[in-house]
Amino acid sequence: MQRAVAGVRDQLQENAAAKAVRKLGTRRGTVARRHAANLISVHGRWSNPSRAALDALGCTGLDGPVGAWACHEDSRWSFVAWRKPDLFEVTYRGQAVNWRHFRLSPATSPAALARDPSFDSRRPIARGLLSQTTAIGRTLLDALDLPTPFPPPDALAPEDASLSGAGSP
């Protein structure tokens, strides 16, 4: 019975990620890919890659575990991972990788947060930037089968923008 429930959950996550990639791939200047049933990436130009990653995550509609990378053309990137109520944000700019851990209120989702111009609805668990993950963050990365939050190579530099919306399983 547990195996059947897990199989249905995996199928729902995969369908949600595939739908999100299709939706995101229709946006001008965006290349979207699915890397696993619960991992997607978008590549393009944004003033705030974290907001783009939150938007991508929100497009899945999942409560987690789910993760999204937003990779900017200038090599900046953000990774956002979500398992309700915990949200992790990892940003890379220049040589610095910074972690943040937030706990969202029950009424807040990544989609709502992406639309919040001030990000006021996210409450930090630790003040300031962290140089590495917390135990909860490590557990979430493990649930996503990720050893690190670094994006896969095809998320960083898509070879062909005509692949927009084409997901890799």
mmCIF file of C-alpha atoms in Angstrom:
data_model
loop_
_atom_site.group_PDB
_atom_site.id
_atom_site.type_symbol
_atom_site.label_atom_id
_atom_site.label_comp_id
_atom_site.label_asym_id
_atom_site.label_seq_id
_atom_site.Cartn_x
_atom_site.Cartn_y
_atom_site.Cartn_z
ATOM 1 C CA MET A 1 0.000 0.000 0.000
ATOM 2 C CA GLN A 2 2.795 2.455 0.899
ATOM 3 C CA ARG A 3 4.555 1.646 -2.363
ATOM 4 C CA ALA A 4 1.365 2.402 -4.318
ATOM 5 C CA VAL A 5 0.897 5.729 -2.501
ATOM 6 C CA ALA A 6 4.531 6.663 -3.164
ATOM 7 C CA GLY A 7 4.092 5.801 -6.855
ATOM 8 C CA VAL A 8 1.009 8.018 -7.149
ATOM 9 C CA ARG A 9 2.800 10.880 -5.330
ATOM 10 C CA ASP A 10 5.792 10.581 -7.692
ATOM 11 C CA GLN A 11 3.501 10.607 -10.746
ATOM 12 C CA LEU A 12 1.681 13.721 -9.489
ATOM 13 C CA GLN A 13 4.994 15.501 -8.883
ATOM 14 C CA GLU A 14 6.258 14.545 -12.322
ATOM 15 C CA ASN A 15 3.068 15.799 -13.992
ATOM 16 C CA ALA A 16 3.174 19.064 -12.009
ATOM 17 C CA ALA A 17 6.820 19.666 -12.944
ATOM 18 C CA ALA A 18 6.146 18.889 -16.620
ATOM 19 C CA LYS A 19 3.183 21.312 -16.682
ATOM 20 C CA ALA A 20 5.273 24.003 -15.008
ATOM 21 C CA VAL A 21 8.051 23.566 -17.595
ATOM 22 C CA ARG A 22 5.541 23.845 -20.441
ATOM 23 C CA LYS A 23 4.062 27.028 -18.926
ATOM 24 C CA LEU A 24 7.425 28.609 -18.135
ATOM 25 C CA GLY A 25 8.801 27.684 -21.569
ATOM 26 C CA THR A 26 6.178 29.841 -23.279
ATOM 27 C CA ARG A 27 7.630 32.978 -21.706
ATOM 28 C CA ARG A 28 9.779 35.061 -24.011
ATOM 29 C CA GLY A 29 13.514 34.680 -23.340
ATOM 30 C CA THR A 30 13.071 31.754 -20.941
ATOM 31 C CA VAL A 31 14.413 28.244 -21.363
ATOM 32 C CA ALA A 32 12.754 25.822 -18.953
ATOM 33 C CA ARG A 33 13.743 22.222 -18.221
ATOM 34 C CA ARG A 34 12.661 19.393 -15.965
ATOM 35 C CA HIS A 35 15.610 17.606 -14.381
ATOM 36 C CA ALA A 36 13.651 15.156 -12.220
ATOM 37 C CA ALA A 37 10.074 14.639 -11.104
ATOM 38 C CA ASN A 38 10.469 17.447 -8.580
ATOM 39 C CA LEU A 39 13.351 19.566 -9.983
ATOM 40 C CA ILE A 40 13.084 22.215 -12.694
ATOM 41 C CA SER A 41 15.220 25.060 -13.990
ATOM 42 C CA VAL A 42 14.694 28.271 -15.892
ATOM 43 C CA HIS A 43 17.379 30.216 -17.730
ATOM 44 C CA GLY A 44 17.041 33.803 -18.857
ATOM 45 C CA ARG A 45 17.462 37.418 -17.797
ATOM 46 C CA TRP A 46 16.012 38.618 -14.516
ATOM 47 C CA SER A 47 16.854 41.442 -12.159
ATOM 48 C CA ASN A 48 16.290 38.966 -9.311
ATOM 49 C CA PRO A 49 16.994 35.261 -10.009
ATOM 50 C CA SER A 50 15.556 34.316 -6.596
ATOM 51 C CA ARG A 51 12.180 35.734 -7.586
ATOM 52 C CA ALA A 52 12.371 33.814 -10.891
ATOM 53 C CA ALA A 53 13.154 30.585 -8.997
ATOM 54 C CA LEU A 54 10.227 31.215 -6.633
ATOM 55 C CA ASP A 55 7.970 31.817 -9.621
ATOM 56 C CA ALA A 56 9.127 28.557 -11.228
ATOM 57 C CA LEU A 57 8.572 26.699 -7.966
ATOM 58 C CA GLY A 58 5.149 28.268 -7.615
ATOM 59 C CA CYS A 59 4.192 27.097 -11.106
ATOM 60 C CA THR A 60 4.456 23.493 -9.903
ATOM 61 C CA GLY A 61 1.832 24.041 -7.207
ATOM 62 C CA LEU A 62 3.564 21.412 -5.072
ATOM 63 C CA ASP A 63 4.046 21.518 -1.303
ATOM 64 C CA GLY A 64 7.336 19.694 -1.618
ATOM 65 C CA PRO A 65 9.829 18.465 -1.685
ATOM 66 C CA VAL A 66 10.434 20.429 -4.853
ATOM 67 C CA GLY A 67 13.271 22.616 -6.120
ATOM 68 C CA ALA A 68 13.924 25.137 -8.866
ATOM 69 C CA TRP A 69 17.021 26.836 -10.238
ATOM 70 C CA ALA A 70 16.911 30.202 -11.967
ATOM 71 C CA CYS A 71 20.103 30.813 -13.909
ATOM 72 C CA HIS A 72 20.840 34.262 -15.276
ATOM 73 C CA GLU A 73 22.771 34.761 -18.500
ATOM 74 C CA ASP A 74 25.568 36.498 -16.556
ATOM 75 C CA SER A 75 26.255 33.320 -14.485
ATOM 76 C CA ARG A 76 24.356 34.394 -11.338
ATOM 77 C CA TRP A 77 21.915 31.762 -10.130
ATOM 78 C CA SER A 78 19.493 30.984 -7.345
ATOM 79 C CA PHE A 79 18.159 27.664 -6.126
ATOM 80 C CA VAL A 80 14.975 27.549 -4.111
ATOM 81 C CA ALA A 81 13.816 24.361 -2.402
ATOM 82 C CA TRP A 82 10.454 24.005 -0.702
ATOM 83 C CA ARG A 83 8.869 21.548 1.665
ATOM 84 C CA LYS A 84 5.993 23.226 3.397
ATOM 85 C CA PRO A 85 6.578 25.277 5.589
ATOM 86 C CA ASP A 86 10.383 25.426 5.029
ATOM 87 C CA LEU A 87 11.863 27.379 2.136
ATOM 88 C CA PHE A 88 15.578 27.385 1.349
ATOM 89 C CA GLU A 89 17.229 29.862 -0.944
ATOM 90 C CA VAL A 90 20.778 29.462 -2.211
ATOM 91 C CA THR A 91 22.269 32.293 -4.248
ATOM 92 C CA TYR A 92 25.480 32.490 -6.233
ATOM 93 C CA ARG A 93 26.960 35.815 -7.248
ATOM 94 C CA GLY A 94 30.618 36.120 -8.144
ATOM 95 C CA GLN A 95 32.474 33.766 -5.806
ATOM 96 C CA ALA A 96 29.948 33.716 -2.962
ATOM 97 C CA VAL A 97 27.365 31.002 -2.289
ATOM 98 C CA ASN A 98 24.896 32.074 0.368
ATOM 99 C CA TRP A 99 22.115 30.126 2.060
ATOM 100 C CA ARG A 100 18.939 31.382 3.670
ATOM 101 C CA HIS A 101 16.290 29.380 5.526
ATOM 102 C CA PHE A 102 12.759 30.731 5.849
ATOM 103 C CA ARG A 103 9.603 29.373 7.428
ATOM 104 C CA LEU A 104 6.499 30.487 5.555
ATOM 105 C CA SER A 105 3.140 30.979 7.218
ATOM 106 C CA PRO A 106 0.446 28.401 6.370
ATOM 107 C CA ALA A 107 -1.260 30.910 4.073
ATOM 108 C CA THR A 108 1.913 31.700 2.094
ATOM 109 C CA SER A 109 3.227 29.707 -0.855
ATOM 110 C CA PRO A 110 6.210 30.160 -3.177
ATOM 111 C CA ALA A 111 3.808 31.447 -5.869
ATOM 112 C CA ALA A 112 2.426 34.120 -3.516
ATOM 113 C CA LEU A 113 5.909 35.016 -2.335
ATOM 114 C CA ALA A 114 7.111 35.487 -5.940
ATOM 115 C CA ARG A 115 4.375 38.089 -6.409
ATOM 116 C CA ASP A 116 5.173 39.896 -3.111
ATOM 117 C CA PRO A 117 7.319 42.914 -4.071
ATOM 118 C CA SER A 118 8.884 43.168 -0.615
ATOM 119 C CA PHE A 119 9.266 39.464 0.288
ATOM 120 C CA ASP A 120 7.774 40.466 3.677
ATOM 121 C CA SER A 121 5.825 37.234 4.082
ATOM 122 C CA ARG A 122 8.938 35.108 4.575
ATOM 123 C CA ARG A 123 10.298 34.841 8.102
ATOM 124 C CA PRO A 124 14.009 34.005 8.368
ATOM 125 C CA ILE A 125 14.959 31.155 10.695
ATOM 126 C CA ALA A 126 18.537 32.443 10.997
ATOM 127 C CA ARG A 127 19.414 36.112 10.670
ATOM 128 C CA GLY A 128 21.602 37.050 7.747
ATOM 129 C CA LEU A 129 23.325 34.900 5.165
ATOM 130 C CA LEU A 130 24.631 31.439 5.960
ATOM 131 C CA SER A 131 27.759 29.994 4.392
ATOM 132 C CA GLN A 132 26.323 26.468 4.466
ATOM 133 C CA THR A 133 23.024 24.711 4.900
ATOM 134 C CA THR A 134 21.244 23.820 8.102
ATOM 135 C CA ALA A 135 20.279 20.267 9.108
ATOM 136 C CA ILE A 136 16.772 20.813 7.727
ATOM 137 C CA GLY A 137 18.257 22.107 4.469
ATOM 138 C CA ARG A 138 20.489 19.038 4.171
ATOM 139 C CA THR A 139 17.446 16.802 4.721
ATOM 140 C CA LEU A 140 15.590 18.653 1.972
ATOM 141 C CA LEU A 141 18.522 18.348 -0.446
ATOM 142 C CA ASP A 142 18.630 14.610 0.353
ATOM 143 C CA ALA A 143 14.887 14.326 -0.341
ATOM 144 C CA LEU A 144 15.567 15.911 -3.741
ATOM 145 C CA ASP A 145 18.513 13.520 -4.350
ATOM 146 C CA LEU A 146 20.908 16.475 -4.599
ATOM 147 C CA PRO A 147 24.401 16.353 -3.101
ATOM 148 C CA THR A 148 24.714 20.143 -3.586
ATOM 149 C CA PRO A 149 22.428 23.002 -4.642
ATOM 150 C CA PHE A 150 24.576 23.779 -7.690
ATOM 151 C CA PRO A 151 22.656 23.738 -10.978
ATOM 152 C CA PRO A 152 23.274 21.083 -13.613
ATOM 153 C CA PRO A 153 25.358 22.263 -16.600
ATOM 154 C CA ASP A 154 22.410 22.398 -19.012
ATOM 155 C CA ALA A 155 20.603 24.783 -16.652
ATOM 156 C CA LEU A 156 23.573 27.165 -16.590
ATOM 157 C CA ALA A 157 24.100 27.458 -20.322
ATOM 158 C CA PRO A 158 21.351 26.031 -22.484
ATOM 159 C CA GLU A 159 22.784 25.092 -25.857
ATOM 160 C CA ASP A 160 19.753 26.040 -27.877
ATOM 161 C CA ALA A 161 17.009 28.465 -26.899
ATOM 162 C CA SER A 162 14.685 26.556 -29.252
ATOM 163 C CA LEU A 163 14.613 23.874 -26.555
ATOM 164 C CA SER A 164 12.434 26.171 -24.487
ATOM 165 C CA GLY A 165 10.022 24.046 -22.548
ATOM 166 C CA ALA A 166 11.787 20.803 -23.417
ATOM 167 C CA GLY A 167 12.390 18.893 -20.222
ATOM 168 C CA SER A 168 15.001 16.309 -19.500
ATOM 169 C CA PRO A 169 13.580 13.456 -17.434
#
